[in-house]
Amino acid sequence: MARVALVTGGTRGIGEAISVALKDAGYKVAANYGGNDKAAQEFTARTGIPAYKFDVSDYDAVTAGIGKIQDEVGPVDILINNAGITRDGVLAKMTFEKWNKVLQTNLTSCFNTCHAVVGGMRDRGFGRIVNIGSLNGQAGQYGQVNYAAAKSGIHGFTKALALELASKHVTVNAVAPGYVETEMVMAVPQPVLEKIIKQIPMGRLGKPQDIARTVLFLVADDADFITGSTLSINGGHHMY
């Protein structure tokens, strides 16, 4: 029987690429999304992957949403924590609301989703958790104290949870993308984007599929000796 994978933020950008790659590799996939119903409907029509709407920052909504997925698709063996938002601004001008929204959506969501699935993974003696961090969680970024803090927190969360679950044959790893060709990055003014590309030794932006291929590697059954690691997929932009 095919293993079930849940991808949060899984209907657009990097999340969509991960969802599609997992399906193409033979996994049963459920994609979570937070608000864009039209994009989610188009995603499901295009890929055949069911999309489930719930707010990953809301513990009760996550519990109910994952419960529904497990009833309809099956027990979650693979969890990809990809959901994330930005609310940029320098600290002096950042509101608490912008700080808290990013921390809750990008970091607390990892607790919420993992809390809902690790019990089953432990009982079944198998699980793969991959948390999507960021280059900016490793190196920092001007105007992103909230985002950098949340993504940096993901890296620590990953290591600690990996220690807790290793004896149960559940691996927990992180992927830290650099600048990738998503709607958010491509909306950056062209002169700024050109400066960013010049800082990347490989001379290009990443593609969502670059991240998806790394996730496929980490969730494979035979990737069972890799845990607590962060793989940096950034074209050499930041070596950490």
JSON list of N, CA, C and O in Angstrom, two decimals, residues 15-66:
[
{"chain": "A", "resi": 15, "resn": "GLY", "atom": "N", "xyz": [5.55, 24.17, -2.50]},
{"chain": "A", "resi": 15, "resn": "GLY", "atom": "CA", "xyz": [4.64, 23.14, -2.00]},
{"chain": "A", "resi": 15, "resn": "GLY", "atom": "C", "xyz": [3.99, 22.34, -3.10]},
{"chain": "A", "resi": 15, "resn": "GLY", "atom": "O", "xyz": [3.87, 21.11, -3.01]},
{"chain": "A", "resi": 16, "resn": "GLU", "atom": "N", "xyz": [3.58, 23.01, -4.15]},
{"chain": "A", "resi": 16, "resn": "GLU", "atom": "CA", "xyz": [2.98, 22.31, -5.29]},
{"chain": "A", "resi": 16, "resn": "GLU", "atom": "C", "xyz": [3.99, 21.37, -5.94]},
{"chain": "A", "resi": 16, "resn": "GLU", "atom": "O", "xyz": [3.67, 20.21, -6.26]},
{"chain": "A", "resi": 17, "resn": "ALA", "atom": "N", "xyz": [5.22, 21.85, -6.12]},
{"chain": "A", "resi": 17, "resn": "ALA", "atom": "CA", "xyz": [6.25, 21.00, -6.73]},
{"chain": "A", "resi": 17, "resn": "ALA", "atom": "C", "xyz": [6.49, 19.76, -5.88]},
{"chain": "A", "resi": 17, "resn": "ALA", "atom": "O", "xyz": [6.67, 18.65, -6.41]},
{"chain": "A", "resi": 18, "resn": "ILE", "atom": "N", "xyz": [6.50, 19.91, -4.55]},
{"chain": "A", "resi": 18, "resn": "ILE", "atom": "CA", "xyz": [6.70, 18.77, -3.66]},
{"chain": "A", "resi": 18, "resn": "ILE", "atom": "C", "xyz": [5.52, 17.80, -3.76]},
{"chain": "A", "resi": 18, "resn": "ILE", "atom": "O", "xyz": [5.70, 16.58, -3.86]},
{"chain": "A", "resi": 19, "resn": "SER", "atom": "N", "xyz": [4.31, 18.34, -3.73]},
{"chain": "A", "resi": 19, "resn": "SER", "atom": "CA", "xyz": [3.12, 17.49, -3.82]},
{"chain": "A", "resi": 19, "resn": "SER", "atom": "C", "xyz": [3.13, 16.67, -5.10]},
{"chain": "A", "resi": 19, "resn": "SER", "atom": "O", "xyz": [2.88, 15.45, -5.08]},
{"chain": "A", "resi": 20, "resn": "VAL", "atom": "N", "xyz": [3.41, 17.31, -6.22]},
{"chain": "A", "resi": 20, "resn": "VAL", "atom": "CA", "xyz": [3.40, 16.63, -7.51]},
{"chain": "A", "resi": 20, "resn": "VAL", "atom": "C", "xyz": [4.52, 15.59, -7.58]},
{"chain": "A", "resi": 20, "resn": "VAL", "atom": "O", "xyz": [4.32, 14.46, -8.07]},
{"chain": "A", "resi": 21, "resn": "ALA", "atom": "N", "xyz": [5.70, 15.94, -7.09]},
{"chain": "A", "resi": 21, "resn": "ALA", "atom": "CA", "xyz": [6.82, 15.00, -7.11]},
{"chain": "A", "resi": 21, "resn": "ALA", "atom": "C", "xyz": [6.51, 13.75, -6.27]},
{"chain": "A", "resi": 21, "resn": "ALA", "atom": "O", "xyz": [6.83, 12.62, -6.68]},
{"chain": "A", "resi": 22, "resn": "LEU", "atom": "N", "xyz": [5.90, 13.95, -5.14]},
{"chain": "A", "resi": 22, "resn": "LEU", "atom": "CA", "xyz": [5.53, 12.82, -4.29]},
{"chain": "A", "resi": 22, "resn": "LEU", "atom": "C", "xyz": [4.50, 11.93, -4.98]},
{"chain": "A", "resi": 22, "resn": "LEU", "atom": "O", "xyz": [4.61, 10.70, -4.98]},
{"chain": "A", "resi": 23, "resn": "LYS", "atom": "N", "xyz": [3.51, 12.54, -5.59]},
{"chain": "A", "resi": 23, "resn": "LYS", "atom": "CA", "xyz": [2.50, 11.75, -6.30]},
{"chain": "A", "resi": 23, "resn": "LYS", "atom": "C", "xyz": [3.14, 10.97, -7.44]},
{"chain": "A", "resi": 23, "resn": "LYS", "atom": "O", "xyz": [2.86, 9.78, -7.63]},
{"chain": "A", "resi": 24, "resn": "ASP", "atom": "N", "xyz": [3.99, 11.65, -8.21]},
{"chain": "A", "resi": 24, "resn": "ASP", "atom": "CA", "xyz": [4.65, 10.99, -9.34]},
{"chain": "A", "resi": 24, "resn": "ASP", "atom": "C", "xyz": [5.53, 9.83, -8.89]},
{"chain": "A", "resi": 24, "resn": "ASP", "atom": "O", "xyz": [5.76, 8.88, -9.66]},
{"chain": "A", "resi": 25, "resn": "ALA", "atom": "N", "xyz": [6.02, 9.91, -7.64]},
{"chain": "A", "resi": 25, "resn": "ALA", "atom": "CA", "xyz": [6.87, 8.84, -7.11]},
{"chain": "A", "resi": 25, "resn": "ALA", "atom": "C", "xyz": [6.05, 7.70, -6.51]},
{"chain": "A", "resi": 25, "resn": "ALA", "atom": "O", "xyz": [6.63, 6.73, -6.00]},
{"chain": "A", "resi": 26, "resn": "GLY", "atom": "N", "xyz": [4.72, 7.82, -6.53]},
{"chain": "A", "resi": 26, "resn": "GLY", "atom": "CA", "xyz": [3.88, 6.72, -6.08]},
{"chain": "A", "resi": 26, "resn": "GLY", "atom": "C", "xyz": [3.26, 6.88, -4.70]},
{"chain": "A", "resi": 26, "resn": "GLY", "atom": "O", "xyz": [2.58, 5.97, -4.22]},
{"chain": "A", "resi": 27, "resn": "TYR", "atom": "N", "xyz": [3.47, 8.02, -4.07]},
{"chain": "A", "resi": 27, "resn": "TYR", "atom": "CA", "xyz": [2.85, 8.26, -2.76]},
{"chain": "A", "resi": 27, "resn": "TYR", "atom": "C", "xyz": [1.41, 8.74, -2.93]},
{"chain": "A", "resi": 27, "resn": "TYR", "atom": "O", "xyz": [1.06, 9.34, -3.95]},
{"chain": "A", "resi": 28, "resn": "LYS", "atom": "N", "xyz": [0.59, 8.48, -1.91]},
{"chain": "A", "resi": 28, "resn": "LYS", "atom": "CA", "xyz": [-0.74, 9.09, -1.83]},
{"chain": "A", "resi": 28, "resn": "LYS", "atom": "C", "xyz": [-0.58, 10.43, -1.14]},
{"chain": "A", "resi": 28, "resn": "LYS", "atom": "O", "xyz": [-0.07, 10.48, -0.02]},
{"chain": "A", "resi": 29, "resn": "VAL", "atom": "N", "xyz": [-0.99, 11.49, -1.78]},
{"chain": "A", "resi": 29, "resn": "VAL", "atom": "CA", "xyz": [-0.69, 12.84, -1.31]},
{"chain": "A", "resi": 29, "resn": "VAL", "atom": "C", "xyz": [-1.96, 13.61, -0.96]},
{"chain": "A", "resi": 29, "resn": "VAL", "atom": "O", "xyz": [-2.95, 13.57, -1.70]},
{"chain": "A", "resi": 30, "resn": "ALA", "atom": "N", "xyz": [-1.90, 14.31, 0.15]},
{"chain": "A", "resi": 30, "resn": "ALA", "atom": "CA", "xyz": [-2.91, 15.31, 0.52]},
{"chain": "A", "resi": 30, "resn": "ALA", "atom": "C", "xyz": [-2.20, 16.64, 0.68]},
{"chain": "A", "resi": 30, "resn": "ALA", "atom": "O", "xyz": [-1.14, 16.71, 1.30]},
{"chain": "A", "resi": 31, "resn": "ALA", "atom": "N", "xyz": [-2.77, 17.67, 0.08]},
{"chain": "A", "resi": 31, "resn": "ALA", "atom": "CA", "xyz": [-2.16, 19.00, 0.15]},
{"chain": "A", "resi": 31, "resn": "ALA", "atom": "C", "xyz": [-3.03, 19.92, 1.01]},
{"chain": "A", "resi": 31, "resn": "ALA", "atom": "O", "xyz": [-4.24, 20.00, 0.80]},
{"chain": "A", "resi": 32, "resn": "ASN", "atom": "N", "xyz": [-2.40, 20.56, 1.96]},
{"chain": "A", "resi": 32, "resn": "ASN", "atom": "CA", "xyz": [-3.10, 21.56, 2.77]},
{"chain": "A", "resi": 32, "resn": "ASN", "atom": "C", "xyz": [-2.95, 22.93, 2.14]},
{"chain": "A", "resi": 32, "resn": "ASN", "atom": "O", "xyz": [-1.95, 23.22, 1.48]},
{"chain": "A", "resi": 33, "resn": "TYR", "atom": "N", "xyz": [-3.96, 23.79, 2.35]},
{"chain": "A", "resi": 33, "resn": "TYR", "atom": "CA", "xyz": [-3.82, 25.19, 1.98]},
{"chain": "A", "resi": 33, "resn": "TYR", "atom": "C", "xyz": [-4.60, 26.04, 2.98]},
{"chain": "A", "resi": 33, "resn": "TYR", "atom": "O", "xyz": [-5.44, 25.53, 3.72]},
{"chain": "A", "resi": 34, "resn": "GLY", "atom": "N", "xyz": [-4.29, 27.36, 2.97]},
{"chain": "A", "resi": 34, "resn": "GLY", "atom": "CA", "xyz": [-4.87, 28.21, 4.00]},
{"chain": "A", "resi": 34, "resn": "GLY", "atom": "C", "xyz": [-5.99, 29.12, 3.56]},
{"chain": "A", "resi": 34, "resn": "GLY", "atom": "O", "xyz": [-6.91, 29.37, 4.34]},
{"chain": "A", "resi": 35, "resn": "GLY", "atom": "N", "xyz": [-5.94, 29.62, 2.30]},
{"chain": "A", "resi": 35, "resn": "GLY", "atom": "CA", "xyz": [-6.95, 30.62, 1.98]},
{"chain": "A", "resi": 35, "resn": "GLY", "atom": "C", "xyz": [-7.37, 30.77, 0.54]},
{"chain": "A", "resi": 35, "resn": "GLY", "atom": "O", "xyz": [-8.47, 31.23, 0.26]},
{"chain": "A", "resi": 36, "resn": "ASN", "atom": "N", "xyz": [-6.52, 30.43, -0.40]},
{"chain": "A", "resi": 36, "resn": "ASN", "atom": "CA", "xyz": [-6.81, 30.70, -1.81]},
{"chain": "A", "resi": 36, "resn": "ASN", "atom": "C", "xyz": [-7.59, 29.52, -2.41]},
{"chain": "A", "resi": 36, "resn": "ASN", "atom": "O", "xyz": [-7.02, 28.59, -2.96]},
{"chain": "A", "resi": 37, "resn": "ASP", "atom": "N", "xyz": [-8.92, 29.62, -2.30]},
{"chain": "A", "resi": 37, "resn": "ASP", "atom": "CA", "xyz": [-9.77, 28.52, -2.76]},
{"chain": "A", "resi": 37, "resn": "ASP", "atom": "C", "xyz": [-9.63, 28.28, -4.26]},
{"chain": "A", "resi": 37, "resn": "ASP", "atom": "O", "xyz": [-9.58, 27.13, -4.71]},
{"chain": "A", "resi": 38, "resn": "LYS", "atom": "N", "xyz": [-9.58, 29.35, -5.03]},
{"chain": "A", "resi": 38, "resn": "LYS", "atom": "CA", "xyz": [-9.51, 29.22, -6.49]},
{"chain": "A", "resi": 38, "resn": "LYS", "atom": "C", "xyz": [-8.23, 28.49, -6.91]},
{"chain": "A", "resi": 38, "resn": "LYS", "atom": "O", "xyz": [-8.27, 27.56, -7.73]},
{"chain": "A", "resi": 39, "resn": "ALA", "atom": "N", "xyz": [-7.10, 28.89, -6.31]},
{"chain": "A", "resi": 39, "resn": "ALA", "atom": "CA", "xyz": [-5.83, 28.24, -6.64]},
{"chain": "A", "resi": 39, "resn": "ALA", "atom": "C", "xyz": [-5.86, 26.77, -6.22]},
{"chain": "A", "resi": 39, "resn": "ALA", "atom": "O", "xyz": [-5.34, 25.90, -6.94]},
{"chain": "A", "resi": 40, "resn": "ALA", "atom": "N", "xyz": [-6.49, 26.48, -5.08]},
{"chain": "A", "resi": 40, "resn": "ALA", "atom": "CA", "xyz": [-6.55, 25.09, -4.60]},
{"chain": "A", "resi": 40, "resn": "ALA", "atom": "C", "xyz": [-7.41, 24.23, -5.52]},
{"chain": "A", "resi": 40, "resn": "ALA", "atom": "O", "xyz": [-7.07, 23.09, -5.82]},
{"chain": "A", "resi": 41, "resn": "GLN", "atom": "N", "xyz": [-8.53, 24.79, -5.98]},
{"chain": "A", "resi": 41, "resn": "GLN", "atom": "CA", "xyz": [-9.41, 24.04, -6.89]},
{"chain": "A", "resi": 41, "resn": "GLN", "atom": "C", "xyz": [-8.70, 23.76, -8.21]},
{"chain": "A", "resi": 41, "resn": "GLN", "atom": "O", "xyz": [-8.80, 22.66, -8.77]},
{"chain": "A", "resi": 42, "resn": "GLU", "atom": "N", "xyz": [-7.98, 24.76, -8.71]},
{"chain": "A", "resi": 42, "resn": "GLU", "atom": "CA", "xyz": [-7.24, 24.59, -9.96]},
{"chain": "A", "resi": 42, "resn": "GLU", "atom": "C", "xyz": [-6.13, 23.56, -9.79]},
{"chain": "A", "resi": 42, "resn": "GLU", "atom": "O", "xyz": [-5.87, 22.75, -10.69]},
{"chain": "A", "resi": 43, "resn": "PHE", "atom": "N", "xyz": [-5.48, 23.59, -8.63]},
{"chain": "A", "resi": 43, "resn": "PHE", "atom": "CA", "xyz": [-4.43, 22.62, -8.32]},
{"chain": "A", "resi": 43, "resn": "PHE", "atom": "C", "xyz": [-4.98, 21.19, -8.35]},
{"chain": "A", "resi": 43, "resn": "PHE", "atom": "O", "xyz": [-4.39, 20.30, -8.97]},
{"chain": "A", "resi": 44, "resn": "THR", "atom": "N", "xyz": [-6.10, 20.97, -7.69]},
{"chain": "A", "resi": 44, "resn": "THR", "atom": "CA", "xyz": [-6.69, 19.63, -7.64]},
{"chain": "A", "resi": 44, "resn": "THR", "atom": "C", "xyz": [-7.14, 19.19, -9.02]},
{"chain": "A", "resi": 44, "resn": "THR", "atom": "O", "xyz": [-6.93, 18.03, -9.41]},
{"chain": "A", "resi": 45, "resn": "ALA", "atom": "N", "xyz": [-7.73, 20.09, -9.78]},
{"chain": "A", "resi": 45, "resn": "ALA", "atom": "CA", "xyz": [-8.17, 19.74, -11.14]},
{"chain": "A", "resi": 45, "resn": "ALA", "atom": "C", "xyz": [-6.99, 19.39, -12.03]},
{"chain": "A", "resi": 45, "resn": "ALA", "atom": "O", "xyz": [-7.08, 18.49, -12.89]},
{"chain": "A", "resi": 46, "resn": "ARG", "atom": "N", "xyz": [-5.88, 20.07, -11.83]},
{"chain": "A", "resi": 46, "resn": "ARG", "atom": "CA", "xyz": [-4.69, 19.87, -12.66]},
{"chain": "A", "resi": 46, "resn": "ARG", "atom": "C", "xyz": [-3.91, 18.61, -12.27]},
{"chain": "A", "resi": 46, "resn": "ARG", "atom": "O", "xyz": [-3.35, 17.94, -13.11]},
{"chain": "A", "resi": 47, "resn": "THR", "atom": "N", "xyz": [-3.87, 18.31, -10.97]},
{"chain": "A", "resi": 47, "resn": "THR", "atom": "CA", "xyz": [-2.99, 17.25, -10.47]},
{"chain": "A", "resi": 47, "resn": "THR", "atom": "C", "xyz": [-3.71, 16.01, -9.98]},
{"chain": "A", "resi": 47, "resn": "THR", "atom": "O", "xyz": [-3.10, 14.94, -9.87]},
{"chain": "A", "resi": 48, "resn": "GLY", "atom": "N", "xyz": [-4.99, 16.15, -9.65]},
{"chain": "A", "resi": 48, "resn": "GLY", "atom": "CA", "xyz": [-5.72, 15.03, -9.05]},
{"chain": "A", "resi": 48, "resn": "GLY", "atom": "C", "xyz": [-5.42, 14.83, -7.58]},
{"chain": "A", "resi": 48, "resn": "GLY", "atom": "O", "xyz": [-5.88, 13.87, -6.97]},
{"chain": "A", "resi": 49, "resn": "ILE", "atom": "N", "xyz": [-4.69, 15.76, -6.98]},
{"chain": "A", "resi": 49, "resn": "ILE", "atom": "CA", "xyz": [-4.34, 15.67, -5.55]},
{"chain": "A", "resi": 49, "resn": "ILE", "atom": "C", "xyz": [-5.39, 16.41, -4.73]},
{"chain": "A", "resi": 49, "resn": "ILE", "atom": "O", "xyz": [-5.65, 17.59, -5.00]},
{"chain": "A", "resi": 50, "resn": "PRO", "atom": "N", "xyz": [-6.00, 15.77, -3.74]},
{"chain": "A", "resi": 50, "resn": "PRO", "atom": "CA", "xyz": [-7.00, 16.46, -2.93]},
{"chain": "A", "resi": 50, "resn": "PRO", "atom": "C", "xyz": [-6.38, 17.55, -2.07]},
{"chain": "A", "resi": 50, "resn": "PRO", "atom": "O", "xyz": [-5.27, 17.39, -1.56]},
{"chain": "A", "resi": 51, "resn": "ALA", "atom": "N", "xyz": [-7.11, 18.66, -1.94]},
{"chain": "A", "resi": 51, "resn": "ALA", "atom": "CA", "xyz": [-6.64, 19.80, -1.15]},
{"chain": "A", "resi": 51, "resn": "ALA", "atom": "C", "xyz": [-7.56, 20.00, 0.04]},
{"chain": "A", "resi": 51, "resn": "ALA", "atom": "O", "xyz": [-8.79, 19.97, -0.10]},
{"chain": "A", "resi": 52, "resn": "TYR", "atom": "N", "xyz": [-6.95, 20.20, 1.20]},
{"chain": "A", "resi": 52, "resn": "TYR", "atom": "CA", "xyz": [-7.71, 20.36, 2.45]},
{"chain": "A", "resi": 52, "resn": "TYR", "atom": "C", "xyz": [-7.41, 21.72, 3.05]},
{"chain": "A", "resi": 52, "resn": "TYR", "atom": "O", "xyz": [-6.25, 22.07, 3.28]},
{"chain": "A", "resi": 53, "resn": "LYS", "atom": "N", "xyz": [-8.45, 22.48, 3.32]},
{"chain": "A", "resi": 53, "resn": "LYS", "atom": "CA", "xyz": [-8.30, 23.84, 3.83]},
{"chain": "A", "resi": 53, "resn": "LYS", "atom": "C", "xyz": [-8.35, 23.86, 5.36]},
{"chain": "A", "resi": 53, "resn": "LYS", "atom": "O", "xyz": [-9.35, 23.48, 5.95]},
{"chain": "A", "resi": 54, "resn": "PHE", "atom": "N", "xyz": [-7.26, 24.28, 5.98]},
{"chain": "A", "resi": 54, "resn": "PHE", "atom": "CA", "xyz": [-7.26, 24.57, 7.41]},
{"chain": "A", "resi": 54, "resn": "PHE", "atom": "C", "xyz": [-6.06, 25.45, 7.74]},
{"chain": "A", "resi": 54, "resn": "PHE", "atom": "O", "xyz": [-5.05, 25.45, 7.02]},
{"chain": "A", "resi": 55, "resn": "ASP", "atom": "N", "xyz": [-6.20, 26.20, 8.82]},
{"chain": "A", "resi": 55, "resn": "ASP", "atom": "CA", "xyz": [-5.16, 27.15, 9.24]},
{"chain": "A", "resi": 55, "resn": "ASP", "atom": "C", "xyz": [-4.12, 26.42, 10.08]},
{"chain": "A", "resi": 55, "resn": "ASP", "atom": "O", "xyz": [-4.41, 25.98, 11.20]},
{"chain": "A", "resi": 56, "resn": "VAL", "atom": "N", "xyz": [-2.91, 26.29, 9.54]},
{"chain": "A", "resi": 56, "resn": "VAL", "atom": "CA", "xyz": [-1.88, 25.53, 10.25]},
{"chain": "A", "resi": 56, "resn": "VAL", "atom": "C", "xyz": [-1.43, 26.18, 11.54]},
{"chain": "A", "resi": 56, "resn": "VAL", "atom": "O", "xyz": [-0.79, 25.54, 12.38]},
{"chain": "A", "resi": 57, "resn": "SER", "atom": "N", "xyz": [-1.75, 27.46, 11.73]},
{"chain": "A", "resi": 57, "resn": "SER", "atom": "CA", "xyz": [-1.37, 28.14, 12.97]},
{"chain": "A", "resi": 57, "resn": "SER", "atom": "C", "xyz": [-2.37, 27.89, 14.10]},
{"chain": "A", "resi": 57, "resn": "SER", "atom": "O", "xyz": [-2.12, 28.26, 15.25]},
{"chain": "A", "resi": 58, "resn": "ASP", "atom": "N", "xyz": [-3.49, 27.25, 13.79]},
{"chain": "A", "resi": 58, "resn": "ASP", "atom": "CA", "xyz": [-4.57, 26.99, 14.74]},
{"chain": "A", "resi": 58, "resn": "ASP", "atom": "C", "xyz": [-4.52, 25.51, 15.14]},
{"chain": "A", "resi": 58, "resn": "ASP", "atom": "O", "xyz": [-4.81, 24.63, 14.33]},
{"chain": "A", "resi": 59, "resn": "TYR", "atom": "N", "xyz": [-4.17, 25.24, 16.39]},
{"chain": "A", "resi": 59, "resn": "TYR", "atom": "CA", "xyz": [-3.98, 23.87, 16.84]},
{"chain": "A", "resi": 59, "resn": "TYR", "atom": "C", "xyz": [-5.22, 23.02, 16.63]},
{"chain": "A", "resi": 59, "resn": "TYR", "atom": "O", "xyz": [-5.14, 21.89, 16.12]},
{"chain": "A", "resi": 60, "resn": "ASP", "atom": "N", "xyz": [-6.38, 23.53, 17.03]},
{"chain": "A", "resi": 60, "resn": "ASP", "atom": "CA", "xyz": [-7.62, 22.75, 16.90]},
{"chain": "A", "resi": 60, "resn": "ASP", "atom": "C", "xyz": [-7.97, 22.51, 15.44]},
{"chain": "A", "resi": 60, "resn": "ASP", "atom": "O", "xyz": [-8.45, 21.43, 15.08]},
{"chain": "A", "resi": 61, "resn": "ALA", "atom": "N", "xyz": [-7.74, 23.51, 14.58]},
{"chain": "A", "resi": 61, "resn": "ALA", "atom": "CA", "xyz": [-8.02, 23.34, 13.15]},
{"chain": "A", "resi": 61, "resn": "ALA", "atom": "C", "xyz": [-7.11, 22.29, 12.54]},
{"chain": "A", "resi": 61, "resn": "ALA", "atom": "O", "xyz": [-7.54, 21.50, 11.69]},
{"chain": "A", "resi": 62, "resn": "VAL", "atom": "N", "xyz": [-5.85, 22.27, 12.96]},
{"chain": "A", "resi": 62, "resn": "VAL", "atom": "CA", "xyz": [-4.91, 21.26, 12.47]},
{"chain": "A", "resi": 62, "resn": "VAL", "atom": "C", "xyz": [-5.33, 19.86, 12.91]},
{"chain": "A", "resi": 62, "resn": "VAL", "atom": "O", "xyz": [-5.34, 18.92, 12.11]},
{"chain": "A", "resi": 63, "resn": "THR", "atom": "N", "xyz": [-5.69, 19.73, 14.17]},
{"chain": "A", "resi": 63, "resn": "THR", "atom": "CA", "xyz": [-6.12, 18.43, 14.68]},
{"chain": "A", "resi": 63, "resn": "THR", "atom": "C", "xyz": [-7.31, 17.90, 13.89]},
{"chain": "A", "resi": 63, "resn": "THR", "atom": "O", "xyz": [-7.34, 16.73, 13.49]},
{"chain": "A", "resi": 64, "resn": "ALA", "atom": "N", "xyz": [-8.29, 18.78, 13.65]},
{"chain": "A", "resi": 64, "resn": "ALA", "atom": "CA", "xyz": [-9.47, 18.37, 12.89]},
{"chain": "A", "resi": 64, "resn": "ALA", "atom": "C", "xyz": [-9.13, 18.09, 11.43]},
{"chain": "A", "resi": 64, "resn": "ALA", "atom": "O", "xyz": [-9.59, 17.10, 10.84]},
{"chain": "A", "resi": 65, "resn": "GLY", "atom": "N", "xyz": [-8.31, 18.95, 10.83]},
{"chain": "A", "resi": 65, "resn": "GLY", "atom": "CA", "xyz": [-7.97, 18.80, 9.43]},
{"chain": "A", "resi": 65, "resn": "GLY", "atom": "C", "xyz": [-7.19, 17.53, 9.16]},
{"chain": "A", "resi": 65, "resn": "GLY", "atom": "O", "xyz": [-7.47, 16.79, 8.19]},
{"chain": "A", "resi": 66, "resn": "ILE", "atom": "N", "xyz": [-6.19, 17.25, 9.99]},
{"chain": "A", "resi": 66, "resn": "ILE", "atom": "CA", "xyz": [-5.40, 16.03, 9.80]},
{"chain": "A", "resi": 66, "resn": "ILE", "atom": "C", "xyz": [-6.23, 14.80, 10.12]},
{"chain": "A", "resi": 66, "resn": "ILE", "atom": "O", "xyz": [-6.09, 13.75, 9.48]}
]
